[in-house]
Amino acid sequence: MEDQSALRMVGIHKKFPGVCALDNVSLEVKKGQIHAIVGENGAGKSTLMKILCGAYQKDAGEIWLYGNQVEIESPLEAQKFGIATIYQEFNLAGHLCASENVFIGREPAKTLFGFIEQNKIRNEAQSLFDQLGIVIDVDRKIRDLNVCEQQFTEIAKALSMQPKILIMDEPTSALPEKEITQLFKVMRRIQKEGVTILYISHCLDEVFEIADTITVLRDGKHIITKPKKKISRKEIIRSIVGVDIVKNLRAKKKERAREVILQVRNLTAGNRLKNISFDLYKGEILGIAGLLGAGRTELLNCIFGSLPKNSGSIIFSGNEKQINKPIDAIQIGLGLVPEDRKLQGLFLGLSTRANISTSSLHKLVQWGVINKKREENLAAEYIESLSIKVNSQQQDVNNLSGGNQQKVLLSRWLALNPKVLLMDDPTRGIDVGARAAIHQLIFQLAGKGLGVIFVSSELTEIMDVSDRILVMARGEITGEFSHSEATKEKILYCATLAHAKRNSKSKNGNGKVEGK
């Protein structure tokens, strides 16, 4: 009988100094399947895939492709075997345009005079983006594209290799709901064409929607592999963390007078934001939902002073404030956890301690010199209170898992005792355990009176975390729902009202826009 396996990895071992990353891991993937691999950060998912794509070399074990044992000693060899990879961390050249990045190192046939055929690159890249159903200016530099557009450039680059096996490592972590739906359509199409897909994700909603088979790794070991239809969400979570996790329910809030802490009135920033108005209450978690280009990130940046406004006012604790730059926002008690923690938030070349303390140096300086003891105590306080897993305070933040990096970034702002925290997709690309921990931290902070504005690309997360939800479309607020009123259908309806004016919509007795 013909072997139905596209891939078999047998008894794979991999050690790094002081760490056993993979311990006798075996994996079998059927031809033409979408096979999800899940687990916490550090479980070994990415290491296993890097061995398959030639980025790492295994210490022991066997790799079989379509019934033949192979040795994959480099990424170039992996490509020759028909393996393409979409990495979680982008591998793009910022100074080149989107089309050049799609074919970088594999440029189409050159002319007789040795010049690269730019028109051919451009046309083929445009064709790939058209197949993806995504509008991207292929002539724009990568550094000028947003995170979502960069992610689709990575996806187009992988598809341009016409792979037999496609490895997708957290491909949706930068994508809003609509674009995830489009990506899944593409995945199903190429699956029908015979491509086998290995799909790594922390989002179990996505795994249950797209995968045929699910494998769980934990602490470098294979725990379970089952068809999706034969495994429950509860069993997966128990396999991932090793224990049962009871969902942290939102604590019942203490009865308190609804005290407005932040008021935004008629905020406008070019064509990005149009007459945005809302109130944020003390102790409230206000969710901001919307599709790509809705203006969610721009709204947070405008409030924080990193995106200039054309008009409008920001009233903080009853007083209008002039916020023209981030330091103005910080001084009145605002903090911002940005969308891209590595590019916009962390200092990757510095230690965990330095990343926690960097915004609090004014509190730590004595006689013009940083008091190291104070700095150590500050870092120790947040490493303990947020359960940051780190070998020492001096460990480079770049070597921490995504969830622990996000906790370090949160620590930096919490050390300033903000009154309002703006959070732009704070759980993007982190595992289920770290995500639950950050959600619980947000609930605790709100319970102490902190006002939180929470942006997420995942509707389920927005609905789980938020007390109230504002929906945006093309720079406008098109809907508002309480926690109990919100449904995916209502939110998506408002998110697609691209030209709706909030004031022109019918309102209910509470002054909220009604979703249909």
CSV table of N, CA, C and O in Angstrom, one decimal, residues 137-189:
chain,number,residue,atom,x,y,z
A,137,ASP,N,0.4,47.6,-2.1
A,137,ASP,CA,1.2,48.3,-3.2
A,137,ASP,C,2.6,47.6,-3.2
A,137,ASP,O,3.4,47.8,-2.3
A,138,VAL,N,2.8,46.8,-4.3
A,138,VAL,CA,4.0,46.0,-4.3
A,138,VAL,C,5.3,46.8,-4.5
A,138,VAL,O,6.4,46.3,-4.3
A,139,ASP,N,5.1,48.1,-4.8
A,139,ASP,CA,6.3,49.0,-5.0
A,139,ASP,C,6.7,49.7,-3.7
A,139,ASP,O,7.7,50.4,-3.7
A,140,ARG,N,5.9,49.6,-2.6
A,140,ARG,CA,6.2,50.2,-1.4
A,140,ARG,C,7.3,49.5,-0.6
A,140,ARG,O,7.3,48.3,-0.7
A,141,LYS,N,8.2,50.2,0.1
A,141,LYS,CA,9.2,49.6,0.9
A,141,LYS,C,8.6,48.9,2.0
A,141,LYS,O,7.5,49.3,2.6
A,142,ILE,N,9.2,47.8,2.4
A,142,ILE,CA,8.7,46.9,3.5
A,142,ILE,C,8.6,47.8,4.8
A,142,ILE,O,7.6,47.6,5.6
A,143,ARG,N,9.5,48.6,5.0
A,143,ARG,CA,9.5,49.4,6.3
A,143,ARG,C,8.3,50.4,6.3
A,143,ARG,O,8.0,50.9,7.4
A,144,ASP,N,7.7,50.6,5.2
A,144,ASP,CA,6.5,51.5,5.2
A,144,ASP,C,5.2,50.8,5.2
A,144,ASP,O,4.1,51.4,5.2
A,145,LEU,N,5.3,49.5,5.3
A,145,LEU,CA,4.0,48.7,5.4
A,145,LEU,C,3.7,48.4,6.8
A,145,LEU,O,4.6,48.3,7.7
A,146,ASN,N,2.4,48.2,7.1
A,146,ASN,CA,2.1,47.8,8.5
A,146,ASN,C,2.4,46.4,8.8
A,146,ASN,O,2.7,45.6,7.8
A,147,VAL,N,2.2,45.9,10.0
A,147,VAL,CA,2.5,44.6,10.4
A,147,VAL,C,1.7,43.5,9.6
A,147,VAL,O,2.2,42.5,9.2
A,148,CYS,N,0.4,43.8,9.4
A,148,CYS,CA,-0.4,42.9,8.6
A,148,CYS,C,0.1,42.7,7.2
A,148,CYS,O,0.2,41.6,6.7
A,149,GLU,N,0.4,43.8,6.6
A,149,GLU,CA,0.9,43.8,5.2
A,149,GLU,C,2.2,43.1,5.1
A,149,GLU,O,2.5,42.3,4.1
A,150,GLN,N,3.1,43.3,6.1
A,150,GLN,CA,4.4,42.5,6.1
A,150,GLN,C,4.1,41.0,6.3
A,150,GLN,O,4.8,40.2,5.6
A,151,GLN,N,3.1,40.7,7.1
A,151,GLN,CA,2.8,39.2,7.3
A,151,GLN,C,2.4,38.6,5.9
A,151,GLN,O,2.8,37.5,5.6
A,152,PHE,N,1.5,39.3,5.2
A,152,PHE,CA,1.1,38.7,3.9
A,152,PHE,C,2.2,38.7,2.9
A,152,PHE,O,2.2,37.9,2.0
A,153,THR,N,3.2,39.6,3.0
A,153,THR,CA,4.4,39.6,2.2
A,153,THR,C,5.2,38.3,2.4
A,153,THR,O,5.6,37.6,1.5
A,154,GLU,N,5.3,37.9,3.7
A,154,GLU,CA,5.9,36.7,4.1
A,154,GLU,C,5.2,35.5,3.5
A,154,GLU,O,5.8,34.5,3.0
A,155,ILE,N,3.9,35.5,3.6
A,155,ILE,CA,3.0,34.4,3.1
A,155,ILE,C,3.2,34.3,1.6
A,155,ILE,O,3.3,33.2,1.0
A,156,ALA,N,3.2,35.4,0.9
A,156,ALA,CA,3.4,35.4,-0.6
A,156,ALA,C,4.7,34.9,-1.0
A,156,ALA,O,4.9,34.1,-1.9
A,157,LYS,N,5.7,35.2,-0.2
A,157,LYS,CA,7.1,34.7,-0.4
A,157,LYS,C,7.1,33.2,-0.4
A,157,LYS,O,7.7,32.5,-1.2
A,158,ALA,N,6.5,32.7,0.7
A,158,ALA,CA,6.5,31.2,0.8
A,158,ALA,C,5.7,30.5,-0.3
A,158,ALA,O,6.2,29.5,-0.9
A,159,LEU,N,4.6,31.1,-0.7
A,159,LEU,CA,3.8,30.5,-1.8
A,159,LEU,C,4.5,30.6,-3.1
A,159,LEU,O,4.2,29.7,-4.0
A,160,SER,N,5.3,31.6,-3.3
A,160,SER,CA,6.1,31.7,-4.6
A,160,SER,C,7.0,30.6,-4.8
A,160,SER,O,7.4,30.3,-5.9
A,161,MET,N,7.3,29.8,-3.7
A,161,MET,CA,8.2,28.7,-3.9
A,161,MET,C,7.5,27.4,-4.3
A,161,MET,O,8.1,26.4,-4.6
A,162,GLN,N,6.2,27.5,-4.4
A,162,GLN,CA,5.3,26.4,-4.8
A,162,GLN,C,5.7,25.1,-4.0
A,162,GLN,O,6.0,24.1,-4.5
A,163,PRO,N,5.5,25.2,-2.7
A,163,PRO,CA,6.0,24.1,-1.8
A,163,PRO,C,5.1,22.9,-1.8
A,163,PRO,O,3.9,23.0,-2.2
A,164,LYS,N,5.6,21.8,-1.5
A,164,LYS,CA,4.9,20.6,-1.2
A,164,LYS,C,4.4,20.5,0.2
A,164,LYS,O,3.4,20.0,0.6
A,165,ILE,N,5.3,21.0,1.1
A,165,ILE,CA,5.1,21.1,2.5
A,165,ILE,C,5.3,22.6,3.0
A,165,ILE,O,6.3,23.2,2.7
A,166,LEU,N,4.2,23.2,3.6
A,166,LEU,CA,4.3,24.6,4.0
A,166,LEU,C,4.2,24.6,5.5
A,166,LEU,O,3.2,24.2,6.1
A,167,ILE,N,5.2,25.2,6.1
A,167,ILE,CA,5.3,25.4,7.6
A,167,ILE,C,4.8,26.8,7.9
A,167,ILE,O,5.4,27.8,7.4
A,168,MET,N,3.8,27.0,8.7
A,168,MET,CA,3.3,28.3,9.0
A,168,MET,C,3.4,28.5,10.6
A,168,MET,O,2.6,27.9,11.3
A,169,ASP,N,4.3,29.3,11.0
A,169,ASP,CA,4.6,29.5,12.4
A,169,ASP,C,3.9,30.8,12.8
A,169,ASP,O,4.3,31.9,12.5
A,170,GLU,N,2.7,30.7,13.5
A,170,GLU,CA,2.0,31.8,14.0
A,170,GLU,C,1.7,32.9,12.8
A,170,GLU,O,1.9,34.0,13.0
A,171,PRO,N,1.1,32.4,11.7
A,171,PRO,CA,0.9,33.3,10.6
A,171,PRO,C,-0.2,34.3,10.8
A,171,PRO,O,-0.3,35.3,10.1
A,172,THR,N,-1.1,34.1,11.8
A,172,THR,CA,-2.2,35.0,12.0
A,172,THR,C,-2.0,36.0,13.1
A,172,THR,O,-2.9,36.8,13.5
A,173,SER,N,-0.8,35.9,13.8
A,173,SER,CA,-0.6,36.7,15.0
A,173,SER,C,-0.7,38.2,14.7
A,173,SER,O,-1.0,39.0,15.6
A,174,ALA,N,-0.5,38.7,13.5
A,174,ALA,CA,-0.5,40.1,13.1
A,174,ALA,C,-1.8,40.4,12.3
A,174,ALA,O,-1.9,41.6,11.9
A,175,LEU,N,-2.7,39.5,12.2
A,175,LEU,CA,-3.8,39.7,11.3
A,175,LEU,C,-5.1,39.9,12.0
A,175,LEU,O,-5.5,39.2,12.9
A,176,PRO,N,-5.9,40.9,11.6
A,176,PRO,CA,-7.3,41.0,12.1
A,176,PRO,C,-8.2,39.9,11.6
A,176,PRO,O,-7.8,39.1,10.7
A,177,GLU,N,-9.4,39.9,12.1
A,177,GLU,CA,-10.4,38.8,11.8
A,177,GLU,C,-10.6,38.6,10.3
A,177,GLU,O,-10.6,37.4,9.8
A,178,LYS,N,-10.9,39.6,9.6
A,178,LYS,CA,-11.2,39.5,8.2
A,178,LYS,C,-10.1,38.9,7.4
A,178,LYS,O,-10.3,38.1,6.5
A,179,GLU,N,-8.9,39.3,7.7
A,179,GLU,CA,-7.7,38.8,7.0
A,179,GLU,C,-7.4,37.4,7.3
A,179,GLU,O,-6.9,36.6,6.5
A,180,ILE,N,-7.7,37.0,8.6
A,180,ILE,CA,-7.5,35.6,9.0
A,180,ILE,C,-8.5,34.7,8.2
A,180,ILE,O,-8.1,33.6,7.7
A,181,THR,N,-9.7,35.2,8.0
A,181,THR,CA,-10.7,34.4,7.2
A,181,THR,C,-10.2,34.3,5.8
A,181,THR,O,-10.3,33.2,5.2
A,182,GLN,N,-9.6,35.3,5.2
A,182,GLN,CA,-9.1,35.3,3.9
A,182,GLN,C,-7.9,34.3,3.8
A,182,GLN,O,-7.8,33.5,2.8
A,183,LEU,N,-7.0,34.3,4.8
A,183,LEU,CA,-5.9,33.4,4.8
A,183,LEU,C,-6.4,32.0,4.9
A,183,LEU,O,-5.8,31.1,4.2
A,184,PHE,N,-7.4,31.7,5.7
A,184,PHE,CA,-7.9,30.3,5.7
A,184,PHE,C,-8.5,29.8,4.4
A,184,PHE,O,-8.3,28.7,4.1
A,185,LYS,N,-9.1,30.7,3.7
A,185,LYS,CA,-9.6,30.4,2.3
A,185,LYS,C,-8.4,30.0,1.4
A,185,LYS,O,-8.5,29.0,0.7
A,186,VAL,N,-7.3,30.7,1.5
A,186,VAL,CA,-6.1,30.4,0.7
A,186,VAL,C,-5.5,29.1,1.2
A,186,VAL,O,-5.2,28.2,0.3
A,187,MET,N,-5.5,28.8,2.5
A,187,MET,CA,-5.0,27.6,3.0
A,187,MET,C,-5.8,26.4,2.5
A,187,MET,O,-5.2,25.3,2.1
A,188,ARG,N,-7.1,26.5,2.5
A,188,ARG,CA,-7.9,25.4,2.0
A,188,ARG,C,-7.8,25.2,0.5
A,188,ARG,O,-7.8,24.1,0.0
A,189,ARG,N,-7.5,26.3,-0.2
A,189,ARG,CA,-7.3,26.2,-1.6
A,189,ARG,C,-6.1,25.4,-2.0
A,189,ARG,O,-6.1,24.5,-2.8
